[in-house]
């Protein structure tokens, strides 16, 4: 007697398959989600964010106190032509307007100190208006213009009354950029080294592409950095409104918008550099040797904008250098010394620079991630 053995078979055309591998987009999303959750659980991140918000709030309160103490009569402004002189609708009532026949007479009144500023027509400026100040631009007047005017300072070497306000604004932009970039940049580098040191990266690379791992880290930390910037912006709007600094808030509107745009691109550039720097070493003790040069690139614009915010030449150079454009250009927009096309050109330069840095950084990251032991030379990472 024979026994027949039947082997179960799958229906024709159907085979048992394991779970499908995540797509590139899904992999990037998973890594980004992991980065966000890890940072939000970090007490260091939460404490540093809280301290930064408190510093910004303290600066707003101090600025409001100073503004109230220095409040005086309406600013005296000489205007050539129509009484509005290029001011926004309803803004003329906020200033003491003096009509003059021509630009020469308006400039003379500024020189003599009879008026604090002059609004004159300009053929050389595409917007058609020029603001003339004695020692430095007053953001309160610049912000009330219907178009972005050309700004001329007759005696830029003298000290003016708006110097403290310019210093506070410059310090604010520089501090936010410096703290956010260093906090999240260092977190990216430390995360990369930790994954190498614990060999977790080998498991991750077996499941998702290396490019997805890098893109997810950059995306996750960029989301957190952008969220931090939005929180600072919201706090600033509320603080300036409550403390009665509406004119300063109006003057900061356009510069803050450009700062956010510049910061996003600038942070992506820096994030790629920090990730590449972290992949070059295998121990947390060695991370400083590769990230210090990048940290210096962030510190330079921070100190430069504080020390040279009233130097037009240095601020112009800063507004076009990719590592400092996020600080230099908003400050120039705040004082009204930048033409309408300059932030667009600077943003294009930053975008091209970010694309090139991402290409080089991703190559270093991909070629160095599995190399353990001593520090990997950049030349070796690029050639691998």
Short mmCIF file of C-alpha atoms in Angstrom, two decimals:
data_model
loop_
_atom_site.label_atom_id
_atom_site.label_comp_id
_atom_site.label_asym_id
_atom_site.label_seq_id
_atom_site.Cartn_x
_atom_site.Cartn_y
_atom_site.Cartn_z
CA UNK A 1 0.00 0.00 0.00
CA UNK A 2 1.43 3.30 -0.98
CA UNK A 3 0.83 6.66 0.60
CA UNK A 4 0.55 9.69 -1.59
CA UNK A 5 2.02 12.92 -0.26
CA UNK A 6 0.41 16.13 -1.43
CA UNK A 7 2.48 19.34 -1.33
CA UNK A 8 0.44 22.55 -1.03
CA UNK A 9 0.84 24.77 -4.02
CA UNK A 10 0.09 28.44 -4.58
CA UNK A 11 -2.56 29.32 -7.13
CA UNK A 12 -1.24 29.74 -10.62
CA UNK A 13 0.46 33.08 -11.18
CA UNK A 14 0.63 33.95 -7.43
CA UNK A 15 3.74 33.71 -5.28
CA UNK A 16 4.33 34.46 -1.64
CA UNK A 17 6.39 37.64 -1.26
CA UNK A 18 7.96 39.36 1.75
CA UNK A 19 7.22 42.92 2.77
CA UNK A 20 8.03 45.45 0.05
CA UNK A 21 11.05 47.68 0.57
CA UNK A 22 10.18 51.33 1.23
CA UNK A 23 10.54 53.70 -1.68
CA UNK A 24 13.11 56.52 -1.68
CA UNK A 25 10.52 59.07 -0.58
CA UNK A 26 9.23 56.77 2.17
CA UNK A 27 12.78 56.13 3.37
CA UNK A 28 13.50 59.86 3.58
CA UNK A 29 10.26 60.36 5.51
CA UNK A 30 11.07 57.58 7.98
CA UNK A 31 14.55 58.97 8.70
CA UNK A 32 13.19 62.53 9.01
CA UNK A 33 10.49 61.36 11.43
CA UNK A 34 13.12 59.56 13.51
CA UNK A 35 15.30 62.67 13.66
CA UNK A 36 12.38 64.88 14.73
CA UNK A 37 11.30 62.50 17.50
CA UNK A 38 14.87 62.14 18.81
CA UNK A 39 15.36 65.93 19.02
CA UNK A 40 12.00 66.53 20.68
CA UNK A 41 12.95 64.01 23.37
CA UNK A 42 16.26 65.78 24.00
CA UNK A 43 16.28 67.97 27.10
CA UNK A 44 19.27 69.87 25.72
CA UNK A 45 17.32 70.90 22.62
CA UNK A 46 14.24 71.93 24.58
CA UNK A 47 16.27 73.92 27.13
CA UNK A 48 18.35 75.71 24.46
CA UNK A 49 15.19 76.61 22.54
CA UNK A 50 13.57 77.98 25.69
CA UNK A 51 16.63 80.07 26.52
CA UNK A 52 16.74 81.47 22.98
CA UNK A 53 13.06 82.48 23.16
CA UNK A 54 13.63 84.14 26.54
CA UNK A 55 16.59 86.12 25.16
CA UNK A 56 14.52 87.30 22.18
CA UNK A 57 11.65 88.28 24.48
CA UNK A 58 14.02 90.15 26.81
CA UNK A 59 15.44 92.06 23.84
CA UNK A 60 11.95 93.07 22.74
CA UNK A 61 11.02 94.26 26.23
CA UNK A 62 14.25 96.27 26.57
CA UNK A 63 13.72 97.73 23.10
CA UNK A 64 10.19 98.76 24.02
CA UNK A 65 11.42 100.40 27.21
CA UNK A 66 14.10 102.32 25.30
CA UNK A 67 11.58 103.35 22.64
CA UNK A 68 9.24 104.81 25.25
CA UNK A 69 12.08 106.71 26.92
CA UNK A 70 13.26 108.18 23.61
CA UNK A 71 9.79 108.97 22.26
CA UNK A 72 9.57 112.60 21.13
CA UNK A 73 7.81 114.82 18.63
CA UNK A 74 7.01 113.65 15.11
CA UNK A 75 10.03 113.28 12.85
CA UNK A 76 10.67 116.36 10.69
CA UNK A 77 10.88 115.40 7.02
CA UNK A 78 11.50 117.61 3.98
CA UNK A 79 9.57 116.55 0.88
CA UNK A 80 10.03 117.61 -2.73
CA UNK A 81 6.83 117.54 -4.77
CA UNK A 82 3.53 116.18 -3.49
CA UNK A 83 2.86 116.24 0.28
CA UNK A 84 2.76 112.41 0.33
CA UNK A 85 6.23 112.15 -1.16
CA UNK A 86 6.06 108.40 -1.79
CA UNK A 87 4.79 107.59 1.71
CA UNK A 88 2.12 104.97 2.19
CA UNK A 89 -1.49 106.12 2.49
CA UNK A 90 -2.07 107.71 5.87
CA UNK A 91 1.63 107.77 6.79
CA UNK A 92 2.11 111.47 6.09
CA UNK A 93 0.23 112.35 9.29
CA UNK A 94 2.87 110.55 11.37
CA UNK A 95 5.61 113.00 10.30
CA UNK A 96 6.15 116.75 10.37
CA UNK A 97 6.26 117.42 6.61
CA UNK A 98 8.06 120.47 5.19
CA UNK A 99 7.62 121.18 1.48
CA UNK A 100 10.73 122.30 -0.44
CA UNK A 101 11.19 123.32 -4.10
CA UNK A 102 14.04 121.00 -5.09
CA UNK A 103 16.43 118.26 -3.93
CA UNK A 104 19.27 120.70 -3.19
CA UNK A 105 17.13 122.65 -0.75
CA UNK A 106 15.98 119.44 0.94
CA UNK A 107 19.54 118.18 1.33
CA UNK A 108 20.64 121.52 2.80
CA UNK A 109 17.90 121.33 5.43
CA UNK A 110 19.18 117.88 6.42
CA UNK A 111 22.76 119.16 6.65
CA UNK A 112 21.69 122.14 8.77
CA UNK A 113 19.73 119.90 11.13
CA UNK A 114 16.42 121.64 10.46
CA UNK A 115 14.89 118.32 9.41
CA UNK A 116 15.88 114.74 10.20
CA UNK A 117 15.38 113.37 6.69
CA UNK A 118 14.37 114.32 3.18
CA UNK A 119 12.34 112.54 0.49
CA UNK A 120 13.38 113.59 -3.01
CA UNK A 121 12.64 112.23 -6.51
CA UNK A 122 15.40 110.16 -8.09
CA UNK A 123 15.95 109.34 -11.76
CA UNK A 124 18.76 106.88 -11.01
CA UNK A 125 16.56 104.71 -8.80
CA UNK A 126 13.96 102.44 -10.42
CA UNK A 127 11.48 103.12 -7.61
CA UNK A 128 11.68 106.88 -8.25
CA UNK A 129 12.44 108.04 -4.70
CA UNK A 130 15.52 108.70 -2.57
CA UNK A 131 15.72 109.13 1.20
CA UNK A 132 18.43 111.42 2.55
CA UNK A 133 19.60 111.15 6.17
CA UNK A 134 22.33 113.01 8.01
CA UNK A 135 24.10 110.20 9.87
CA UNK A 136 22.09 106.97 9.43
CA UNK A 137 18.78 105.71 8.10
CA UNK A 138 15.77 105.66 10.38
CA UNK A 139 13.83 102.39 9.87
CA UNK A 140 10.58 104.06 10.99
CA UNK A 141 10.60 106.30 7.91
CA UNK A 142 11.94 103.65 5.53
CA UNK A 143 9.17 101.25 6.50
CA UNK A 144 6.48 103.87 5.74
CA UNK A 145 7.53 104.31 2.10
CA UNK A 146 5.19 102.84 -0.50
CA UNK A 147 8.21 101.57 -2.50
CA UNK A 148 11.73 100.51 -1.52
CA UNK A 149 13.68 103.79 -1.85
CA UNK A 150 17.34 104.50 -2.40
CA UNK A 151 18.94 105.62 0.88
CA UNK A 152 21.73 108.20 1.05
CA UNK A 153 23.69 108.96 4.23
CA UNK A 154 25.44 112.34 4.18
CA UNK A 155 27.79 111.66 7.11
CA UNK A 156 27.93 107.90 7.78
CA UNK A 157 30.89 108.22 10.18
CA UNK A 158 28.88 110.17 12.76
CA UNK A 159 26.84 108.58 15.50
CA UNK A 160 23.07 108.78 15.13
CA UNK A 161 20.09 108.21 17.37
CA UNK A 162 19.02 105.05 15.54
CA UNK A 163 22.32 103.29 16.23
CA UNK A 164 21.05 101.37 19.24
CA UNK A 165 18.00 100.12 17.35
CA UNK A 166 20.18 98.96 14.45
CA UNK A 167 22.50 97.21 16.91
CA UNK A 168 19.59 95.36 18.56
CA UNK A 169 18.13 94.25 15.22
CA UNK A 170 21.55 93.14 13.95
CA UNK A 171 22.18 91.26 17.19
CA UNK A 172 18.78 89.57 16.88
CA UNK A 173 19.33 88.30 13.33
CA UNK A 174 22.88 87.20 14.13
CA UNK A 175 21.93 85.45 17.38
CA UNK A 176 19.02 83.51 15.86
CA UNK A 177 21.15 82.37 12.91
CA UNK A 178 24.11 81.41 15.09
CA UNK A 179 22.17 79.50 17.75
CA UNK A 180 19.87 77.64 15.36
CA UNK A 181 22.61 76.69 12.90
CA UNK A 182 25.05 75.49 15.55
CA UNK A 183 22.42 73.64 17.59
CA UNK A 184 20.95 71.62 14.74
CA UNK A 185 24.22 71.33 12.83
CA UNK A 186 26.00 69.84 15.82
CA UNK A 187 23.07 67.46 16.37
CA UNK A 188 23.38 66.16 12.80
CA UNK A 189 27.12 65.56 13.13
CA UNK A 190 26.76 63.84 16.51
CA UNK A 191 23.97 61.63 15.18
CA UNK A 192 26.11 60.51 12.24
CA UNK A 193 29.08 59.68 14.48
CA UNK A 194 26.88 57.84 16.99
CA UNK A 195 25.43 55.66 14.24
CA UNK A 196 28.92 54.86 12.97
CA UNK A 197 30.32 54.16 16.43
CA UNK A 198 27.48 51.77 17.35
CA UNK A 199 27.39 50.14 13.90
CA UNK A 200 23.73 51.08 13.59
CA UNK A 201 24.52 52.68 10.25
CA UNK A 202 25.27 49.24 8.76
CA UNK A 203 21.75 48.10 9.62
CA UNK A 204 20.25 51.29 8.26
CA UNK A 205 22.20 51.06 5.01
CA UNK A 206 20.98 47.50 4.48
CA UNK A 207 17.38 48.74 4.56
CA UNK A 208 17.47 52.16 2.91
CA UNK A 209 19.74 53.97 0.41
CA UNK A 210 22.52 56.15 1.75
CA UNK A 211 21.14 59.17 -0.09
CA UNK A 212 17.82 58.69 1.72
CA UNK A 213 19.63 58.52 5.06
CA UNK A 214 21.40 61.82 4.42
CA UNK A 215 18.32 63.53 2.96
CA UNK A 216 16.18 62.39 5.90
CA UNK A 217 18.63 63.79 8.44
CA UNK A 218 18.78 67.13 6.63
CA UNK A 219 15.00 67.26 6.17
CA UNK A 220 14.17 66.33 9.77
CA UNK A 221 16.51 68.89 11.29
CA UNK A 222 15.45 71.52 8.74
CA UNK A 223 11.83 71.06 9.84
CA UNK A 224 12.82 71.57 13.46
CA UNK A 225 14.97 74.59 12.64
CA UNK A 226 12.16 76.12 10.57
CA UNK A 227 9.73 75.46 13.42
CA UNK A 228 12.07 77.21 15.83
CA UNK A 229 12.31 80.22 13.51
CA UNK A 230 8.52 80.39 13.21
CA UNK A 231 8.21 80.29 17.01
CA UNK A 232 10.68 83.16 17.30
CA UNK A 233 8.82 85.14 14.61
CA UNK A 234 5.47 84.61 16.34
CA UNK A 235 6.93 85.61 19.71
CA UNK A 236 8.48 88.73 18.16
CA UNK A 237 5.19 89.80 16.54
CA UNK A 238 3.29 89.33 19.80
CA UNK A 239 5.99 91.02 21.88
CA UNK A 240 6.34 94.04 19.57
CA UNK A 241 2.56 94.44 19.40
CA UNK A 242 2.08 94.25 23.18
CA UNK A 243 4.94 96.67 23.89
CA UNK A 244 3.60 99.19 21.37
CA UNK A 245 6.46 98.96 18.87
CA UNK A 246 4.21 98.87 15.80
CA UNK A 247 6.55 100.99 13.66
CA UNK A 248 9.47 98.68 14.36
CA UNK A 249 7.25 95.69 13.58
CA UNK A 250 6.31 97.24 10.23
CA UNK A 251 9.96 97.88 9.48
CA UNK A 252 10.91 94.29 10.34
CA UNK A 253 8.20 92.69 8.20
CA UNK A 254 10.05 92.42 4.88
CA UNK A 255 13.50 91.72 6.41
CA UNK A 256 12.09 88.88 8.54
CA UNK A 257 10.44 87.24 5.52
CA UNK A 258 13.71 87.37 3.59
CA UNK A 259 15.59 86.10 6.66
CA UNK A 260 13.39 83.00 6.80
CA UNK A 261 13.92 82.30 3.08
CA UNK A 262 17.67 82.80 3.33
CA UNK A 263 17.88 80.78 6.53
CA UNK A 264 16.15 77.75 4.98
CA UNK A 265 18.61 77.53 2.07
CA UNK A 266 21.57 78.45 4.26
CA UNK A 267 20.70 75.80 6.84
CA UNK A 268 20.37 73.09 4.18
CA UNK A 269 23.86 74.02 2.99
CA UNK A 270 25.26 73.88 6.53
CA UNK A 271 23.40 70.66 7.36
CA UNK A 272 25.03 68.88 4.41
CA UNK A 273 28.43 70.10 5.61
CA UNK A 274 27.85 68.94 9.19
CA UNK A 275 26.67 65.51 8.02
CA UNK A 276 29.75 65.13 5.81
CA UNK A 277 32.01 66.29 8.67
CA UNK A 278 30.46 63.73 11.03
CA UNK A 279 30.97 60.88 8.57
CA UNK A 280 34.75 61.52 8.49
CA UNK A 281 35.28 60.29 12.08
CA UNK A 282 34.21 57.24 14.08
CA UNK A 283 34.34 58.57 17.66
CA UNK A 284 32.52 61.39 19.43
CA UNK A 285 35.88 62.54 20.82
CA UNK A 286 37.13 63.35 17.31
CA UNK A 287 34.09 65.23 16.04
CA UNK A 288 35.45 68.63 16.99
CA UNK A 289 38.35 68.33 14.57
CA UNK A 290 36.01 68.15 11.58
CA UNK A 291 33.16 70.43 12.67
CA UNK A 292 35.24 73.34 14.03
CA UNK A 293 35.87 74.90 10.58
CA UNK A 294 32.12 74.85 9.87
CA UNK A 295 31.36 76.39 13.26
CA UNK A 296 33.83 79.16 12.47
CA UNK A 297 31.94 79.87 9.24
CA UNK A 298 28.82 80.41 11.35
CA UNK A 299 30.55 82.50 14.02
CA UNK A 300 32.12 84.95 11.54
CA UNK A 301 28.82 86.49 10.31
CA UNK A 302 27.50 86.55 13.89
CA UNK A 303 30.35 88.71 15.17
CA UNK A 304 30.71 90.67 11.92
CA UNK A 305 27.10 91.87 11.92
CA UNK A 306 27.46 93.03 15.53
CA UNK A 307 30.75 94.85 14.97
CA UNK A 308 30.18 96.23 11.47
CA UNK A 309 26.40 96.66 11.15
CA UNK A 310 26.95 100.36 10.39
CA UNK A 311 29.63 99.72 7.76
CA UNK A 312 27.93 99.73 4.31
CA UNK A 313 30.85 98.06 2.48
CA UNK A 314 31.21 95.11 4.87
CA UNK A 315 27.44 94.60 5.09
CA UNK A 316 27.20 94.59 1.29
CA UNK A 317 29.91 91.92 1.07
CA UNK A 318 28.21 89.88 3.80
CA UNK A 319 24.88 90.00 1.97
CA UNK A 320 26.38 88.13 -1.02
CA UNK A 321 28.56 85.55 0.77
CA UNK A 322 26.52 82.31 1.14
CA UNK A 323 27.47 81.73 4.80
CA UNK A 324 26.51 85.26 5.90
CA UNK A 325 23.77 86.28 3.44
CA UNK A 326 21.03 85.18 5.85
CA UNK A 327 22.24 87.85 8.28
CA UNK A 328 23.72 90.56 6.06
CA UNK A 329 20.87 90.99 3.57
CA UNK A 330 18.01 91.32 6.13
CA UNK A 331 19.98 93.97 8.03
CA UNK A 332 20.54 95.93 4.80
CA UNK A 333 16.85 95.64 3.97
CA UNK A 334 15.99 96.91 7.44
CA UNK A 335 18.05 100.09 7.03
CA UNK A 336 16.93 100.47 3.40
CA UNK A 337 20.39 100.32 1.83
CA UNK A 338 19.63 97.36 -0.49
CA UNK A 339 18.04 97.76 -3.92
CA UNK A 340 14.97 95.66 -4.77
CA UNK A 341 16.97 93.25 -7.00
CA UNK A 342 19.81 92.58 -4.55
CA UNK A 343 18.08 90.00 -2.30
CA UNK A 344 16.96 88.11 -5.42
CA UNK A 345 20.52 87.98 -6.77
CA UNK A 346 21.92 87.00 -3.38
CA UNK A 347 19.31 84.25 -3.03
CA UNK A 348 20.26 82.82 -6.44
CA UNK A 349 23.94 82.77 -5.41
CA UNK A 350 23.01 80.99 -2.18
CA UNK A 351 20.83 78.44 -4.00
CA UNK A 352 23.60 77.55 -6.47
CA UNK A 353 26.14 77.33 -3.63
CA UNK A 354 23.81 75.08 -1.61
CA UNK A 355 23.33 72.74 -4.59
CA UNK A 356 27.11 72.42 -5.11
CA UNK A 357 27.77 71.85 -1.40
CA UNK A 358 25.06 69.19 -1.23
CA UNK A 359 26.63 67.31 -4.17
CA UNK A 360 30.10 67.38 -2.60
CA UNK A 361 28.81 66.70 0.92
CA UNK A 362 26.71 63.72 -0.15
CA UNK A 363 29.71 62.19 -1.90
CA UNK A 364 31.88 62.56 1.21
CA UNK A 365 29.08 61.21 3.40
CA UNK A 366 28.41 58.16 1.21
CA UNK A 367 32.08 57.23 0.79
CA UNK A 368 33.06 57.72 4.46
CA UNK A 369 30.11 56.23 6.30
CA UNK A 370 31.46 52.65 6.49
CA UNK A 371 35.13 53.56 7.03
CA UNK A 372 35.96 52.89 10.67
CA UNK A 373 39.05 53.66 12.70
CA UNK A 374 40.97 56.90 12.20
CA UNK A 375 39.81 60.10 10.59
CA UNK A 376 39.07 59.82 6.87
CA UNK A 377 40.83 62.39 4.73
CA UNK A 378 38.59 64.53 2.56
CA UNK A 379 40.69 63.72 -0.52
CA UNK A 380 40.16 59.99 0.10
CA UNK A 381 36.42 60.47 0.59
CA UNK A 382 36.12 62.36 -2.68
CA UNK A 383 38.14 59.82 -4.64
CA UNK A 384 36.43 56.71 -3.30
#
